[in-house]
Coordinates of C-alpha atoms in Angstrom, one line a residue:
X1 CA 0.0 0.0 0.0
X2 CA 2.7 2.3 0.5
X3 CA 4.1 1.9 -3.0
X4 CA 0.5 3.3 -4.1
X5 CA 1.0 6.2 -1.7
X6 CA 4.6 7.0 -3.6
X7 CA 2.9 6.4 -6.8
X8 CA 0.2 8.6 -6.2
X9 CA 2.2 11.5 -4.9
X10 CA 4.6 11.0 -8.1
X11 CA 1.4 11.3 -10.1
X12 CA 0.4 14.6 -8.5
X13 CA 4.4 15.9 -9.0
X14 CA 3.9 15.1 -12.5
X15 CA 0.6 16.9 -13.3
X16 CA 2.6 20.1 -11.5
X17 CA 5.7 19.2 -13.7
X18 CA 3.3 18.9 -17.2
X19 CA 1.6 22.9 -15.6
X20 CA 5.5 24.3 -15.3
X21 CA 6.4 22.5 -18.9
X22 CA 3.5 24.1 -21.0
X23 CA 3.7 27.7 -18.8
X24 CA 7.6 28.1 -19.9
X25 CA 6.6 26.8 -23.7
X26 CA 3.7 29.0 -23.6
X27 CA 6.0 31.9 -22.1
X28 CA 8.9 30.7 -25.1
X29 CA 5.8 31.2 -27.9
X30 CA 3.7 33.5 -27.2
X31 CA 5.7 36.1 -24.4
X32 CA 9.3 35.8 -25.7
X33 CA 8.6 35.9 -29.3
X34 CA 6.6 39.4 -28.8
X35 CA 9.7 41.1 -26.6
X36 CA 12.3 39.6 -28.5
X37 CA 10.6 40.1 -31.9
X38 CA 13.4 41.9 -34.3
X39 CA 15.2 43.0 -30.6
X40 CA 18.5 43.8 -32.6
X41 CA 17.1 46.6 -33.9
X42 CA 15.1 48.7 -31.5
X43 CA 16.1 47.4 -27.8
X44 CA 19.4 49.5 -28.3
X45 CA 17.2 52.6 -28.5
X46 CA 15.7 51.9 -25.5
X47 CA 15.0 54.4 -22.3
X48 CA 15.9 53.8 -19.2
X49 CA 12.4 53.5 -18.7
X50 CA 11.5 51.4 -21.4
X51 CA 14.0 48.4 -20.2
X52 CA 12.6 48.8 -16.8
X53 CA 9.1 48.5 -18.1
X54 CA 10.4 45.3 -20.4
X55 CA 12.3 43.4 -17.3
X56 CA 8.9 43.9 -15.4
X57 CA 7.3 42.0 -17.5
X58 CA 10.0 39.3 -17.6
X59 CA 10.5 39.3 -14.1
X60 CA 6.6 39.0 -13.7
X61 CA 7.1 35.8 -16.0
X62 CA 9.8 34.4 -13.7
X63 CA 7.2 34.7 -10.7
X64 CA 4.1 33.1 -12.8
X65 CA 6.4 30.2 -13.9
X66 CA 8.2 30.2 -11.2
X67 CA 11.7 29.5 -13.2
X68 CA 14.7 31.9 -13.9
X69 CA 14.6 33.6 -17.4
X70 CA 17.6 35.4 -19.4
X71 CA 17.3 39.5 -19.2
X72 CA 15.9 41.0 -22.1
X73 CA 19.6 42.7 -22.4
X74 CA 21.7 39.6 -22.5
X75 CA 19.2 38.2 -25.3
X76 CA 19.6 40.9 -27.2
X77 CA 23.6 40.6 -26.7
X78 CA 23.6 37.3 -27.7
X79 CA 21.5 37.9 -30.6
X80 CA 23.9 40.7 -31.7
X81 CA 27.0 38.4 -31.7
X82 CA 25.2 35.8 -33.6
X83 CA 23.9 37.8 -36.3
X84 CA 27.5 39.9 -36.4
X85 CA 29.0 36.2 -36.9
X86 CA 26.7 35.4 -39.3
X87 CA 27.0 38.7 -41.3
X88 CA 31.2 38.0 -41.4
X89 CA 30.3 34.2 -42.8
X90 CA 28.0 35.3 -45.5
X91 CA 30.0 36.7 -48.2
X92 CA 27.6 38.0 -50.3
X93 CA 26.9 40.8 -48.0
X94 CA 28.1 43.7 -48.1
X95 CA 29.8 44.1 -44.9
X96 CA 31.9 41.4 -45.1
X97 CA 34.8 43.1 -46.3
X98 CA 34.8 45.7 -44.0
X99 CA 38.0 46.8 -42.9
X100 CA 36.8 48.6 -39.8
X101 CA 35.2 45.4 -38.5

Protein backbone atom coordinates (compact mmCIF):
# COMPACT_ATOMS: atom_id res chain seq x y z
CA UNK A 1 0.00 0.00 0.00
CA UNK A 2 2.68 2.33 0.53
CA UNK A 3 4.05 1.93 -2.98
CA UNK A 4 0.53 3.28 -4.07
CA UNK A 5 1.02 6.20 -1.66
CA UNK A 6 4.62 6.99 -3.59
CA UNK A 7 2.89 6.43 -6.84
CA UNK A 8 0.16 8.59 -6.19
CA UNK A 9 2.20 11.46 -4.95
CA UNK A 10 4.63 10.96 -8.10
CA UNK A 11 1.45 11.28 -10.11
CA UNK A 12 0.36 14.64 -8.54
CA UNK A 13 4.35 15.87 -9.03
CA UNK A 14 3.89 15.13 -12.54
CA UNK A 15 0.55 16.94 -13.33
CA UNK A 16 2.60 20.07 -11.50
CA UNK A 17 5.69 19.20 -13.69
CA UNK A 18 3.29 18.90 -17.22
CA UNK A 19 1.62 22.94 -15.61
CA UNK A 20 5.50 24.30 -15.34
CA UNK A 21 6.39 22.50 -18.90
CA UNK A 22 3.46 24.14 -20.96
CA UNK A 23 3.68 27.69 -18.78
CA UNK A 24 7.55 28.06 -19.87
CA UNK A 25 6.58 26.84 -23.66
CA UNK A 26 3.72 29.01 -23.60
CA UNK A 27 5.98 31.95 -22.06
CA UNK A 28 8.87 30.73 -25.13
CA UNK A 29 5.76 31.17 -27.87
CA UNK A 30 3.71 33.52 -27.21
CA UNK A 31 5.75 36.06 -24.43
CA UNK A 32 9.31 35.80 -25.72
CA UNK A 33 8.63 35.91 -29.25
CA UNK A 34 6.61 39.38 -28.79
CA UNK A 35 9.65 41.13 -26.56
CA UNK A 36 12.30 39.60 -28.50
CA UNK A 37 10.62 40.08 -31.86
CA UNK A 38 13.39 41.94 -34.31
CA UNK A 39 15.18 42.99 -30.62
CA UNK A 40 18.51 43.76 -32.60
CA UNK A 41 17.13 46.65 -33.91
CA UNK A 42 15.13 48.68 -31.47
CA UNK A 43 16.08 47.41 -27.82
CA UNK A 44 19.41 49.47 -28.34
CA UNK A 45 17.24 52.59 -28.48
CA UNK A 46 15.65 51.92 -25.53
CA UNK A 47 15.04 54.41 -22.32
CA UNK A 48 15.91 53.77 -19.22
CA UNK A 49 12.40 53.46 -18.72
CA UNK A 50 11.48 51.38 -21.36
CA UNK A 51 14.00 48.44 -20.22
CA UNK A 52 12.58 48.83 -16.78
CA UNK A 53 9.11 48.45 -18.08
CA UNK A 54 10.43 45.30 -20.36
CA UNK A 55 12.27 43.44 -17.32
CA UNK A 56 8.93 43.85 -15.38
CA UNK A 57 7.33 41.97 -17.50
CA UNK A 58 9.95 39.27 -17.60
CA UNK A 59 10.55 39.34 -14.08
CA UNK A 60 6.57 38.95 -13.70
CA UNK A 61 7.13 35.75 -15.99
CA UNK A 62 9.76 34.43 -13.73
CA UNK A 63 7.24 34.68 -10.67
CA UNK A 64 4.06 33.11 -12.82
CA UNK A 65 6.42 30.23 -13.93
CA UNK A 66 8.22 30.19 -11.16
CA UNK A 67 11.73 29.50 -13.19
CA UNK A 68 14.71 31.93 -13.91
CA UNK A 69 14.59 33.60 -17.37
CA UNK A 70 17.60 35.39 -19.44
CA UNK A 71 17.34 39.51 -19.22
CA UNK A 72 15.93 41.01 -22.08
CA UNK A 73 19.57 42.67 -22.36
CA UNK A 74 21.73 39.61 -22.49
CA UNK A 75 19.24 38.18 -25.28
CA UNK A 76 19.59 40.89 -27.25
CA UNK A 77 23.57 40.56 -26.66
CA UNK A 78 23.58 37.27 -27.75
CA UNK A 79 21.51 37.91 -30.57
CA UNK A 80 23.88 40.65 -31.72
CA UNK A 81 27.00 38.40 -31.69
CA UNK A 82 25.21 35.84 -33.59
CA UNK A 83 23.95 37.81 -36.33
CA UNK A 84 27.52 39.88 -36.38
CA UNK A 85 29.01 36.18 -36.87
CA UNK A 86 26.70 35.42 -39.33
CA UNK A 87 27.05 38.70 -41.28
CA UNK A 88 31.21 37.96 -41.37
CA UNK A 89 30.35 34.19 -42.84
CA UNK A 90 28.04 35.32 -45.50
CA UNK A 91 30.02 36.68 -48.20
CA UNK A 92 27.56 37.99 -50.34
CA UNK A 93 26.89 40.81 -48.01
CA UNK A 94 28.10 43.73 -48.12
CA UNK A 95 29.81 44.09 -44.87
CA UNK A 96 31.86 41.41 -45.15
CA UNK A 97 34.85 43.09 -46.32
CA UNK A 98 34.82 45.72 -44.04
CA UNK A 99 38.03 46.80 -42.86
CA UNK A 100 36.79 48.60 -39.83
CA UNK A 101 35.24 45.41 -38.51
Amino acid sequence: MHTNFLVSKARQGLYHLRQLTILKSFYTAVIKSILTGSITAWFGNCTVQDWKALQCVVRSAERTIRSSLPALKDIYSKRCLTRTLSIKKDSTHPDTNCSGC
